[in-house]
PDB file of C-alpha atoms in Angstrom:
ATOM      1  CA  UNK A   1       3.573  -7.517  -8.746  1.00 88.00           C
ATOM      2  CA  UNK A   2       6.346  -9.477  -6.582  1.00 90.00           C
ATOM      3  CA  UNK A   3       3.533 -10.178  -4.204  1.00 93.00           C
ATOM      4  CA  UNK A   4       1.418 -11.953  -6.452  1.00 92.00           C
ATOM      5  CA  UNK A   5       3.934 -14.389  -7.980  1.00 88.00           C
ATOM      6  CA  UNK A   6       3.735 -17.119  -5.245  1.00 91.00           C
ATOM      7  CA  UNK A   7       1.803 -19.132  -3.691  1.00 92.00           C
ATOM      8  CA  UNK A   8       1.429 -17.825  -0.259  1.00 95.00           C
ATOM      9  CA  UNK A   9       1.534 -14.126   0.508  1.00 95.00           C
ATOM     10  CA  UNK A  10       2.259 -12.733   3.724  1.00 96.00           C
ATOM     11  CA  UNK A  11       1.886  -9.434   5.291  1.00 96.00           C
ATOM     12  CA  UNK A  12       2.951  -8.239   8.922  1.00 96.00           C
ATOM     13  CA  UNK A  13       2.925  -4.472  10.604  1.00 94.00           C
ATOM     14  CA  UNK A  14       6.427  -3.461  12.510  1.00 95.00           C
ATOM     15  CA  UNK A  15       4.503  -1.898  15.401  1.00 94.00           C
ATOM     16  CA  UNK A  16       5.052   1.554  16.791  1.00 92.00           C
ATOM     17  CA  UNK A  17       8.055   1.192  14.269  1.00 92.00           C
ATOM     18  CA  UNK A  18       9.189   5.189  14.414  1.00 92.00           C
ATOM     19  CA  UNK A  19       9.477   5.483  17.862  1.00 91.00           C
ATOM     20  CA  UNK A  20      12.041   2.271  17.726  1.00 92.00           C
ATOM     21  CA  UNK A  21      14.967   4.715  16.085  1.00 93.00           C
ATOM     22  CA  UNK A  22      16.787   7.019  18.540  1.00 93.00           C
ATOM     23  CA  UNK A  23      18.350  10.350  17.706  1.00 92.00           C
ATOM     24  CA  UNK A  24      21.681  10.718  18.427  1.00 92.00           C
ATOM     25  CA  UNK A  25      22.113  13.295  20.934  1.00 93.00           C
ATOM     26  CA  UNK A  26      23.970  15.909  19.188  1.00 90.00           C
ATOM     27  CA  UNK A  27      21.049  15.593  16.906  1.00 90.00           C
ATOM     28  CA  UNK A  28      17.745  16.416  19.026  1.00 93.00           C
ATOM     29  CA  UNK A  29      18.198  19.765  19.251  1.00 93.00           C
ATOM     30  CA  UNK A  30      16.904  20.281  16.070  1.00 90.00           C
ATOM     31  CA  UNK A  31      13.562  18.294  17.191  1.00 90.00           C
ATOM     32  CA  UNK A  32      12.999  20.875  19.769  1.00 93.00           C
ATOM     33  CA  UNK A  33       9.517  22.419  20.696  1.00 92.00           C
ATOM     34  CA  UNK A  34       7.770  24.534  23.803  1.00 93.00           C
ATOM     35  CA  UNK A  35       4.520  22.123  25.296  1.00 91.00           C
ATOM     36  CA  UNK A  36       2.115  24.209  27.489  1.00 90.00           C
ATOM     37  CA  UNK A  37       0.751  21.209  30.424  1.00 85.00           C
ATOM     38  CA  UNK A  38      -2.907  23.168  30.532  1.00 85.00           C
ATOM     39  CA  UNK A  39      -3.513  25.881  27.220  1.00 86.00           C
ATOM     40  CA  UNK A  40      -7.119  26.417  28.868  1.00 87.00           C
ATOM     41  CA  UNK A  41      -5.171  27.703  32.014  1.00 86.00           C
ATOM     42  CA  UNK A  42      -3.219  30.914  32.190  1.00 87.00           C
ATOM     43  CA  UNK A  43       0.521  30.450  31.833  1.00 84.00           C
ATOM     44  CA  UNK A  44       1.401  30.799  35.890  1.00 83.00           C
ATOM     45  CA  UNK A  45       3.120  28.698  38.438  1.00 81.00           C
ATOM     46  CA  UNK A  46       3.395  25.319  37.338  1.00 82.00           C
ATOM     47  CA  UNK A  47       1.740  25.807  34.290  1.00 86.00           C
ATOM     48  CA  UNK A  48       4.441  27.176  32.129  1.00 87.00           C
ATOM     49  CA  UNK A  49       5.751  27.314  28.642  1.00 88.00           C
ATOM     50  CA  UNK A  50       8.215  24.109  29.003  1.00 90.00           C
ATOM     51  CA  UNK A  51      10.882  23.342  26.357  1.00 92.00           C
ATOM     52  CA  UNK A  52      11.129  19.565  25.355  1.00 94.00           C
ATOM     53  CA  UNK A  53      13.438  17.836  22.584  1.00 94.00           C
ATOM     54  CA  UNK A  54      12.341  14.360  20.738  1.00 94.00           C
ATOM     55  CA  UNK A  55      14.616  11.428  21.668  1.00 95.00           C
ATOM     56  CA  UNK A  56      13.064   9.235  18.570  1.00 94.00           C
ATOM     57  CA  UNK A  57      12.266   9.540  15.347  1.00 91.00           C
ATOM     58  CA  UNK A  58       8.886  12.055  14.907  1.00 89.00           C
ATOM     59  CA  UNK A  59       6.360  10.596  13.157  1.00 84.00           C
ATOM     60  CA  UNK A  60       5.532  13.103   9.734  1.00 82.00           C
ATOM     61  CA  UNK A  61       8.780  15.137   9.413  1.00 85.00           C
ATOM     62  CA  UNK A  62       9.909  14.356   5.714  1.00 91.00           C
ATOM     63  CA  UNK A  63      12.888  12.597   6.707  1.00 90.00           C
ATOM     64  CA  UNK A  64      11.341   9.950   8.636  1.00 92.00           C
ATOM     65  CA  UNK A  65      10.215   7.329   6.437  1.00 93.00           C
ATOM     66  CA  UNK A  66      14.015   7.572   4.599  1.00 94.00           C
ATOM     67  CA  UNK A  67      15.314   7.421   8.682  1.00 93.00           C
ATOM     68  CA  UNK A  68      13.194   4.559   9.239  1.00 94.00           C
ATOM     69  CA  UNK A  69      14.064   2.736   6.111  1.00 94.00           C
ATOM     70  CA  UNK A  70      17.894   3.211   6.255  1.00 95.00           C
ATOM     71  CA  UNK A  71      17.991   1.877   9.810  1.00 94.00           C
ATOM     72  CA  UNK A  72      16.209  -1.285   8.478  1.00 95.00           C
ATOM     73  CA  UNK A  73      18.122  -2.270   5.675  1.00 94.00           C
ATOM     74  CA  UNK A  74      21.220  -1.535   7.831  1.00 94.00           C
ATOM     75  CA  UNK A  75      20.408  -4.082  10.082  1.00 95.00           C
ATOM     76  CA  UNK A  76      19.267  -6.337   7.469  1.00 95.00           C
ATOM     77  CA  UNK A  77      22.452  -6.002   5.453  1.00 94.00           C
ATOM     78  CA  UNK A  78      24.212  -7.650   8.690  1.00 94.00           C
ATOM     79  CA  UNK A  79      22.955 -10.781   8.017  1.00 93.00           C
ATOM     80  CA  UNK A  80      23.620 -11.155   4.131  1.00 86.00           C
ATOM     81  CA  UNK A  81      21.081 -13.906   3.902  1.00 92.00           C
ATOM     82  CA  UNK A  82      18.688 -14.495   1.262  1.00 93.00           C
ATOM     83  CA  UNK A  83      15.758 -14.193   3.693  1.00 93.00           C
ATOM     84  CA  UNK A  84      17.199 -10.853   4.755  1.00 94.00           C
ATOM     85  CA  UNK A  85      17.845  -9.495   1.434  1.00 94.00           C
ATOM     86  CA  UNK A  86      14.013 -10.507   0.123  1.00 94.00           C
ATOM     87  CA  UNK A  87      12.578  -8.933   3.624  1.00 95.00           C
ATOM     88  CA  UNK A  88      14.502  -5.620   2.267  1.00 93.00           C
ATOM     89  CA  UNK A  89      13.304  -6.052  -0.780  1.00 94.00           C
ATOM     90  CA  UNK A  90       9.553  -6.175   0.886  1.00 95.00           C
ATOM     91  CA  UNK A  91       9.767  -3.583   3.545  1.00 94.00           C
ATOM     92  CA  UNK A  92       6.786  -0.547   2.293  1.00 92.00           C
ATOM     93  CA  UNK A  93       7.335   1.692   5.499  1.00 88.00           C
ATOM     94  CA  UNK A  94       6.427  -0.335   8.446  1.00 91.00           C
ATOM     95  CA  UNK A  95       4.631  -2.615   5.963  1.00 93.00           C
ATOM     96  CA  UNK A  96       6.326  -6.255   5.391  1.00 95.00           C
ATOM     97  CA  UNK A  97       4.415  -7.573   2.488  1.00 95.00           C
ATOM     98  CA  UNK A  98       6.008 -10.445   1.120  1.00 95.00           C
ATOM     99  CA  UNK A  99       5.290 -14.074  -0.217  1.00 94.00           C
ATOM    100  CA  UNK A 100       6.616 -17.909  -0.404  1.00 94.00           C
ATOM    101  CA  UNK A 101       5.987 -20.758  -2.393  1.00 91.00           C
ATOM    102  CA  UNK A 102       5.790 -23.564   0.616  1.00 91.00           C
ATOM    103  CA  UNK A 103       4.428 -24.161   4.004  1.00 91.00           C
ATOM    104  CA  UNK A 104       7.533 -24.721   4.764  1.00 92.00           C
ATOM    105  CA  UNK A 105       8.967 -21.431   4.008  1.00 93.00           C
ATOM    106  CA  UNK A 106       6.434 -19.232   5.390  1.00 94.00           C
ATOM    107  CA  UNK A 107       7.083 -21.050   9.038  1.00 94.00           C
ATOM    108  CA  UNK A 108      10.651 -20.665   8.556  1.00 94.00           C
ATOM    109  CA  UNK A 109      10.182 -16.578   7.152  1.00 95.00           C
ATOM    110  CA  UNK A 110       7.878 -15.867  10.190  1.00 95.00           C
ATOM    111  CA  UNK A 111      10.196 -17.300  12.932  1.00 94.00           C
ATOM    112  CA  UNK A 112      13.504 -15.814  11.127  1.00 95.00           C
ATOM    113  CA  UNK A 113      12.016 -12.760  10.585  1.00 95.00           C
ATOM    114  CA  UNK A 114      10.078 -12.253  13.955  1.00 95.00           C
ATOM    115  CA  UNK A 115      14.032 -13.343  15.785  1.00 95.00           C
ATOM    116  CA  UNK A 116      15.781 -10.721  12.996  1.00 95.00           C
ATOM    117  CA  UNK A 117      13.496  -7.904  13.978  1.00 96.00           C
ATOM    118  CA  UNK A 118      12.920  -8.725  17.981  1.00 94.00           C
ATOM    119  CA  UNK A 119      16.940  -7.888  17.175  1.00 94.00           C
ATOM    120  CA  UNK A 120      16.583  -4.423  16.830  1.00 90.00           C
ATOM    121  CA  UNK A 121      13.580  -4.418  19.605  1.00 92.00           C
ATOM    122  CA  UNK A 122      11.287  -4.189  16.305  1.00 94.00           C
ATOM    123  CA  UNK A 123       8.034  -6.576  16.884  1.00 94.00           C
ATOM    124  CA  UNK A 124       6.423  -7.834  13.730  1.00 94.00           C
ATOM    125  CA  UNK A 125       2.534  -8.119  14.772  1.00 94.00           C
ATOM    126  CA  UNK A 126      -0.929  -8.238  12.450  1.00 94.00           C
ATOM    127  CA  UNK A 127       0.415 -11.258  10.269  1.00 95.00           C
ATOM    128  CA  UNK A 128      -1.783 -12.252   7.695  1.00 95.00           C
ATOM    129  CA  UNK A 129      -1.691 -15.389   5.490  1.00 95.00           C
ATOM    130  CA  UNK A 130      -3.979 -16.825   3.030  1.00 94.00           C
ATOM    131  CA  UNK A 131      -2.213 -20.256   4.069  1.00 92.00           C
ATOM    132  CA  UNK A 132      -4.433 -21.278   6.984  1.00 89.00           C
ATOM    133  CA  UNK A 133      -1.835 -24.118   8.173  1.00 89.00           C
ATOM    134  CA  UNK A 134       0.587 -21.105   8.570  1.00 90.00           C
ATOM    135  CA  UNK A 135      -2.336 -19.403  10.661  1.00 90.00           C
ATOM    136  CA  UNK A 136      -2.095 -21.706  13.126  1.00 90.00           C
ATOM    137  CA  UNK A 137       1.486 -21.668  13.541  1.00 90.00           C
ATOM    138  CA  UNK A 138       1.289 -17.774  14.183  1.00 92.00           C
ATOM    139  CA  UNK A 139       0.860 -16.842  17.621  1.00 92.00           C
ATOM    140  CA  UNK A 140      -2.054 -15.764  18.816  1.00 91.00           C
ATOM    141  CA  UNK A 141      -0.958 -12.191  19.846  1.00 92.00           C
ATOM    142  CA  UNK A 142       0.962 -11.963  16.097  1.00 92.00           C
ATOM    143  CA  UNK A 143      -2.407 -12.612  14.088  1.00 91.00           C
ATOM    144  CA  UNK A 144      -4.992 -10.188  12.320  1.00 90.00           C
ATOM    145  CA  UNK A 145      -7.860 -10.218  12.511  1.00 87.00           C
ATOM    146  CA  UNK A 146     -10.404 -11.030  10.636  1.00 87.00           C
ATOM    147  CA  UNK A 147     -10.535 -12.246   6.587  1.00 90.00           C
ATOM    148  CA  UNK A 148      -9.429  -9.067   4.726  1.00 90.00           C
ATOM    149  CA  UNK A 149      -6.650  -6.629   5.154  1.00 90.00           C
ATOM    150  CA  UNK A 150      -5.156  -3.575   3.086  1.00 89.00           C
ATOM    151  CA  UNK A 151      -2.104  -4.124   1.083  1.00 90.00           C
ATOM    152  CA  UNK A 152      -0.661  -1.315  -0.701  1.00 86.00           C
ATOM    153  CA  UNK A 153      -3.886   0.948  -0.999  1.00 82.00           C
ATOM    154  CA  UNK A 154      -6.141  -2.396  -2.134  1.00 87.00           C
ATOM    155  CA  UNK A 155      -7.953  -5.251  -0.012  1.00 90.00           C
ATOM    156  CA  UNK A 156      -6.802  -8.538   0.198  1.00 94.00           C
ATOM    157  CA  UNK A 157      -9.509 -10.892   1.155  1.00 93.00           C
ATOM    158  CA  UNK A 158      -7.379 -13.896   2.561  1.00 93.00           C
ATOM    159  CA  UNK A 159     -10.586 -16.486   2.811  1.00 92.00           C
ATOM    160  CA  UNK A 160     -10.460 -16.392  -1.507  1.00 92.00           C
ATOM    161  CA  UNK A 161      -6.785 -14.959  -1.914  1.00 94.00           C
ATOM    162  CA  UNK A 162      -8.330 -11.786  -4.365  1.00 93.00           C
ATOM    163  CA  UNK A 163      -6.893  -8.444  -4.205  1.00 91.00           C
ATOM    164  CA  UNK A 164      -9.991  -5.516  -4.772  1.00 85.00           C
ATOM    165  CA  UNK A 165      -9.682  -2.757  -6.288  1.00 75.00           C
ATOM    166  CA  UNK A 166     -12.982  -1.104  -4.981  1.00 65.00           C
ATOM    167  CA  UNK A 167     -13.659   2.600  -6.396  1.00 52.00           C
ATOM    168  CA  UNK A 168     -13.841   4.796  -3.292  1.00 50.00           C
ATOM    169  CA  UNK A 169     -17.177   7.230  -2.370  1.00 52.00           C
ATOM    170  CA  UNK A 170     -15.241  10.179  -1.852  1.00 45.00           C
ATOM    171  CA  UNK A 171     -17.494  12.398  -2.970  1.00 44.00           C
ATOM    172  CA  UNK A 172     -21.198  12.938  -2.038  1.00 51.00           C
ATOM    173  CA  UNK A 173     -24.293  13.345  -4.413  1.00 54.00           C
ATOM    174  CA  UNK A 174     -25.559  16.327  -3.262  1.00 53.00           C
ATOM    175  CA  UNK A 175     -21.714  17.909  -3.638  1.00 72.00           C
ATOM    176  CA  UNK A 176     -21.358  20.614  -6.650  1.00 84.00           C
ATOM    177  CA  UNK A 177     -19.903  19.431  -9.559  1.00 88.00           C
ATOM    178  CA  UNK A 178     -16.608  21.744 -10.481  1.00 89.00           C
ATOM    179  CA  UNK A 179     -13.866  21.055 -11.840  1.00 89.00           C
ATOM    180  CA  UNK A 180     -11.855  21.185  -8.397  1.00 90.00           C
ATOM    181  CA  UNK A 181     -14.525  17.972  -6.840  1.00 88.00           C
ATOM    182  CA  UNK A 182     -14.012  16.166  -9.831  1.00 84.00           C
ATOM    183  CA  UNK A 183     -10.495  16.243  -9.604  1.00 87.00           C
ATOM    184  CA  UNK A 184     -10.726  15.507  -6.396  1.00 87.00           C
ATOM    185  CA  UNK A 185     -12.178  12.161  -6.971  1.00 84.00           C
ATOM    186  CA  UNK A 186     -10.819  11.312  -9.966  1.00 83.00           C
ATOM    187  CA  UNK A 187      -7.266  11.839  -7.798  1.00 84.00           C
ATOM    188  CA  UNK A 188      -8.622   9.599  -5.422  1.00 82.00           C
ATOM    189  CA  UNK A 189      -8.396   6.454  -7.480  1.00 82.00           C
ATOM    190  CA  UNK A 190      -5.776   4.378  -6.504  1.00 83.00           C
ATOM    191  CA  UNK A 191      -4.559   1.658  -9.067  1.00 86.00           C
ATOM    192  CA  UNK A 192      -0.732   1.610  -9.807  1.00 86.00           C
ATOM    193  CA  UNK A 193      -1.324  -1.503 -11.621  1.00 89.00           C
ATOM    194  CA  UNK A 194      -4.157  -0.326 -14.261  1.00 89.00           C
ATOM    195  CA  UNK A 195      -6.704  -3.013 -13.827  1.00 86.00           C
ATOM    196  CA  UNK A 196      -9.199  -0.492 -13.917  1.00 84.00           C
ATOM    197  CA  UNK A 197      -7.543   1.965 -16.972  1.00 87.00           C
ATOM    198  CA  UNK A 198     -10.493   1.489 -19.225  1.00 85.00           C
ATOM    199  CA  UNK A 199     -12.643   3.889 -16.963  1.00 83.00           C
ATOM    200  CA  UNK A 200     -10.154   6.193 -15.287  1.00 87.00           C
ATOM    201  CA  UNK A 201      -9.224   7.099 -19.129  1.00 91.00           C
ATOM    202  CA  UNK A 202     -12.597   7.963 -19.363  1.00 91.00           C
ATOM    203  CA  UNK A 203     -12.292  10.687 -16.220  1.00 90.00           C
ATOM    204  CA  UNK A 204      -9.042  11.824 -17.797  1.00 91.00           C
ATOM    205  CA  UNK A 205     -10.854  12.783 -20.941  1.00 93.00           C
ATOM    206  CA  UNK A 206     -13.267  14.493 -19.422  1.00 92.00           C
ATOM    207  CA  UNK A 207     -10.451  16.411 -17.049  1.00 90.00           C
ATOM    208  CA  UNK A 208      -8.804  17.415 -20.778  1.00 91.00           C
ATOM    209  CA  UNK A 209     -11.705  18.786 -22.136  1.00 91.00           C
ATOM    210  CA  UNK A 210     -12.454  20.753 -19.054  1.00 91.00           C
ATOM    211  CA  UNK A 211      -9.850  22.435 -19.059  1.00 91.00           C
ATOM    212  CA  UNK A 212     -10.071  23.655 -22.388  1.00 92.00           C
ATOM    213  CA  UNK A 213     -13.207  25.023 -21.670  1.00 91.00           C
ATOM    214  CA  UNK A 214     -11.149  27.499 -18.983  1.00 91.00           C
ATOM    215  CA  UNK A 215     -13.568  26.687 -16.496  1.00 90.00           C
ATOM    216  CA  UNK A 216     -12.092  27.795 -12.941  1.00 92.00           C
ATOM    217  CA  UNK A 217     -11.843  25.730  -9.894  1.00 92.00           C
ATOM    218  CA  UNK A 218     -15.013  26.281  -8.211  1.00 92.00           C
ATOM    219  CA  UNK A 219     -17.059  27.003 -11.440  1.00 91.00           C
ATOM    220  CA  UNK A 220     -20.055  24.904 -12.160  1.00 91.00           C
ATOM    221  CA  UNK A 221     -19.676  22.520 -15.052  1.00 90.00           C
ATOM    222  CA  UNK A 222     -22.221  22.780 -18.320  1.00 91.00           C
ATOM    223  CA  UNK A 223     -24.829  20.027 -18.614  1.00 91.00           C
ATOM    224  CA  UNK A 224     -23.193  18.040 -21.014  1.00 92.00           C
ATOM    225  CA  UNK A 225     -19.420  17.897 -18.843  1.00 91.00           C
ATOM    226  CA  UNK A 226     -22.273  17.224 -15.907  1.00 91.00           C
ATOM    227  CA  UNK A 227     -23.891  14.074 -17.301  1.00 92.00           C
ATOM    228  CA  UNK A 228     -20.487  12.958 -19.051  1.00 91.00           C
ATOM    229  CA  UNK A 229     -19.187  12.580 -15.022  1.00 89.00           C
ATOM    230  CA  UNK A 230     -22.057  11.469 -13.263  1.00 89.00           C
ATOM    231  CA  UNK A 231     -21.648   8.755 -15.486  1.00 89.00           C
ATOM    232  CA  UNK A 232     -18.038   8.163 -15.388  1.00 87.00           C
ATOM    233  CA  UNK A 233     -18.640   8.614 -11.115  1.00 84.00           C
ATOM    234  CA  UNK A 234     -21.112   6.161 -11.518  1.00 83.00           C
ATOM    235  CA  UNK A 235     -18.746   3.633 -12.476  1.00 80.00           C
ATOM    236  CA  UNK A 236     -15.699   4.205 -10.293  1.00 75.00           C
ATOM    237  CA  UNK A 237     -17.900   3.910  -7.644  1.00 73.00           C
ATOM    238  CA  UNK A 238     -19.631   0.664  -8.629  1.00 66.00           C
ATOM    239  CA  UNK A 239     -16.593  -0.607 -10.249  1.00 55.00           C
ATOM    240  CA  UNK A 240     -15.271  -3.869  -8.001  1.00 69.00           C
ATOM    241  CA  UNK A 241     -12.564  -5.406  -9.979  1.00 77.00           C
ATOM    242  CA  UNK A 242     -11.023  -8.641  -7.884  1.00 84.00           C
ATOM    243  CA  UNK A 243      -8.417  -9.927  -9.398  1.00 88.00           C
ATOM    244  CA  UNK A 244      -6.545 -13.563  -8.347  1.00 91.00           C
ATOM    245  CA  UNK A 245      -3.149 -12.351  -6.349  1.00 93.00           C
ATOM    246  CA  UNK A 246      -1.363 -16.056  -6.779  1.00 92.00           C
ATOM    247  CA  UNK A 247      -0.636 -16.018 -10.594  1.00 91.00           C
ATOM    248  CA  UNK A 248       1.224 -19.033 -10.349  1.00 90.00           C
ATOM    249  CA  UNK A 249       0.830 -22.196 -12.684  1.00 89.00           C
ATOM    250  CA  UNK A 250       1.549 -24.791 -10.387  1.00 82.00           C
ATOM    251  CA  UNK A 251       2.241 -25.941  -6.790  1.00 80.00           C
ATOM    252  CA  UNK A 252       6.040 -26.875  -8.417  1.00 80.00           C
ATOM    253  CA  UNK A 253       7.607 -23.460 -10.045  1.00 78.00           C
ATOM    254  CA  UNK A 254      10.692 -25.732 -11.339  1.00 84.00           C
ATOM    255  CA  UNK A 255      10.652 -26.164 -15.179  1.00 88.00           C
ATOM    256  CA  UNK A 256       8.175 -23.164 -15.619  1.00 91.00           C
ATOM    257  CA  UNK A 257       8.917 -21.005 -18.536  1.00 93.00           C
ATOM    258  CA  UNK A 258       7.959 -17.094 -18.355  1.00 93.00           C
ATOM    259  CA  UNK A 259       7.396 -14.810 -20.979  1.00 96.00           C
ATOM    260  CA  UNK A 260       6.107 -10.965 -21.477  1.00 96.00           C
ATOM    261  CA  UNK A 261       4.200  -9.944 -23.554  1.00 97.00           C
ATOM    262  CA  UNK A 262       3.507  -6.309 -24.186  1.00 97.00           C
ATOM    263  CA  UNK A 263       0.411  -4.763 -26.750  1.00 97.00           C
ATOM    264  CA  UNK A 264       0.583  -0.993 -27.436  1.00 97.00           C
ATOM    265  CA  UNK A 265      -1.486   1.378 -29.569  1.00 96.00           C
ATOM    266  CA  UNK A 266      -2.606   5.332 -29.540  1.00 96.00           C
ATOM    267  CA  UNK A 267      -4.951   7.622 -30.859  1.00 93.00           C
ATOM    268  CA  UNK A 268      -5.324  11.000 -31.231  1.00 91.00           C
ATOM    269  CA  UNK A 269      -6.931  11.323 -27.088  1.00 90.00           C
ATOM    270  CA  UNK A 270      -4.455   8.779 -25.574  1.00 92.00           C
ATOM    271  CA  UNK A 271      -1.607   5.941 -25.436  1.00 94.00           C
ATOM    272  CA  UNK A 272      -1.556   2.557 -24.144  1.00 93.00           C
ATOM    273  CA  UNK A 273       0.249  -0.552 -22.884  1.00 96.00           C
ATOM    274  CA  UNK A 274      -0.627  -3.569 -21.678  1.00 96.00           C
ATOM    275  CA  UNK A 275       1.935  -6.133 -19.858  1.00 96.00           C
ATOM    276  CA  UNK A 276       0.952  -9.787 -19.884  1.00 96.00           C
ATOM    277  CA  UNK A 277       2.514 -12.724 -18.295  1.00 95.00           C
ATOM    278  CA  UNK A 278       2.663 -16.349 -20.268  1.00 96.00           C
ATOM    279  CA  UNK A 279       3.677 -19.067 -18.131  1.00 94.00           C
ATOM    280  CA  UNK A 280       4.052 -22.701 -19.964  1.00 94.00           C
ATOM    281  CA  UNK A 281       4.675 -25.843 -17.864  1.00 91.00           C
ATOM    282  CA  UNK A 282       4.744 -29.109 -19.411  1.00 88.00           C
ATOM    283  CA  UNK A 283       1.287 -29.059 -21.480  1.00 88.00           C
ATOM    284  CA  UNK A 284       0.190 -26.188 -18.922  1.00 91.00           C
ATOM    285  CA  UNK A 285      -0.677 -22.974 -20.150  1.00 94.00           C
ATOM    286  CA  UNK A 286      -1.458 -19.825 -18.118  1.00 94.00           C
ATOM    287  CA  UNK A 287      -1.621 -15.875 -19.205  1.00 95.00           C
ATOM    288  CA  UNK A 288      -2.397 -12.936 -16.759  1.00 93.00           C
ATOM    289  CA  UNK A 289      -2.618  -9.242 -17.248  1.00 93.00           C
ATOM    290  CA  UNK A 290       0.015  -8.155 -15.277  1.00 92.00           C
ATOM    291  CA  UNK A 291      -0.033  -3.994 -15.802  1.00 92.00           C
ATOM    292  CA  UNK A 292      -1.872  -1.663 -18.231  1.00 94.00           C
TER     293      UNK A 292
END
């Protein structure tokens, strides 16, 4: 939601990012593991069991991403700037996704931030911009390629500054339908912000009356739960939504007025809420769905 409330949006990769935090020494011999040079080969000579410790960070023990995180905002927190505190507040892993109103500021926020994290021998590479002055100004070994680029499980297509919330083929035609592949898929759909709620409540329906039924995992569903989802797959397949990511009224944010506005309502299958944004400037008036 933060990254859609400005004009410009931003994104940048801190590359090989793990393997940037050291273990302390008293502290790798947890990280230890046995690394055979040759398993085709029998274990003789040279080609023995060896015994090795990590010196960094592994990549996919549970800790890491907390490691990782901690070490950034520690280093951040040095500088008590307000650059530094929003590039905390826009840190997803070793994902920087962040925005700015001006040209102005996104030069400034890719120099300061490419100096604060060349700091900690961090290198910020893939920047992205839908700002194509700001483009430019990136070097040529910093930019991404190409017009679209994944933020936060969705595209953004830079060239018309839309985030897509494309339904993904996960599952093939030909594959049974049971209640354990239609989970599967209906799992699969990623949308934090509910843009696409009015047919993923569909799938979750469906999922409640399956179960009722006591069908087991791998047991085929009856004609009627069949057509129901082919239907439902249908459209979270074909669905496309692209929404606008700047939501912002004008070029000038002073003056603006914000308000939210929230709808609810249930039934007897399900709740629901949906979150708009009113902005009023002058005699401008704008309103965006902002979560459901």
């Amino acid at each position: 939601m933060r990254f859609r409330l400005h004009n410009i949006g931003i994104v940048a990769d801190i590359e090989k990012a793990f393997l940037h935090v050291e273990l302390q020494k008293p502290e790798r011999d947890v990280t230890r593991f046995l690394w055979l040079k040759d398993c085709e080969k029998p274990m003789v000579n040279e080609n023995c069991i060896q015994e090795y410790r990590f010196c960094r960070v592994p990549f996919g023990i549970i800790s890491s991403p907390f490691l990782l995180g901690a070490t950034i905002e520690s280093h951040l927190d040095k500088y008590n700037s307000k650059l530094a505190n929003q590039l905390k507040e826009d840190i997803y892993m070793d994902n920087v996704i962040t925005r700015v109103q001006t040209k102005f500021e996104a030069v400034e926020l890719y120099k300061r931030a490419k100096s604060i994290f060349g700091e900690m021998n961090m290198n910020l590479r893939e920047w992205m911009t839908n700002n194509k002055e700001l483009r430019m100004t990136i070097q040529e070994e910093d930019r991404s390629n190409g017009n679209a680029v994944k933020v936060l499980g969705h595209w953004w297509n830079v060239k018309d500054d839309t985030l897509s919330l494309k339904g993904e083929k996960s599952i093939k035609e030909e594959v049974k339908i049971t209640k354990r592949n239609f989970l599967k898929q209906i799992a699969s759909v990623y949308d934090p912000l509910g843009m696409c709620s009015p047919v993923t409540l569909l799938g979750k329906l469906l999922l409640q009356r399956v179960w009722c039924k006591g069908y087991e995992w791998d047991d085929l569903l009856d004609k009627e739960d069949s057509d129901d989802w082919l239907e439902i797959r249908r459209d979270l397949e074909h669905e496309n939504v692209r929404i606008q990511r700047n939501l912002t009224i004008a070029d000038d944010i002073e003056g603006v007025k914000y308000s939210l506005v929230c709808f609810s309502d249930a039934s007897s299958k399900a709740y629901s809420a949906l979150i708009y944004l009113i902005q009023l400037k002058d005699k401008m008036f704008k309103c965006d769905l902002m979560f459901s």
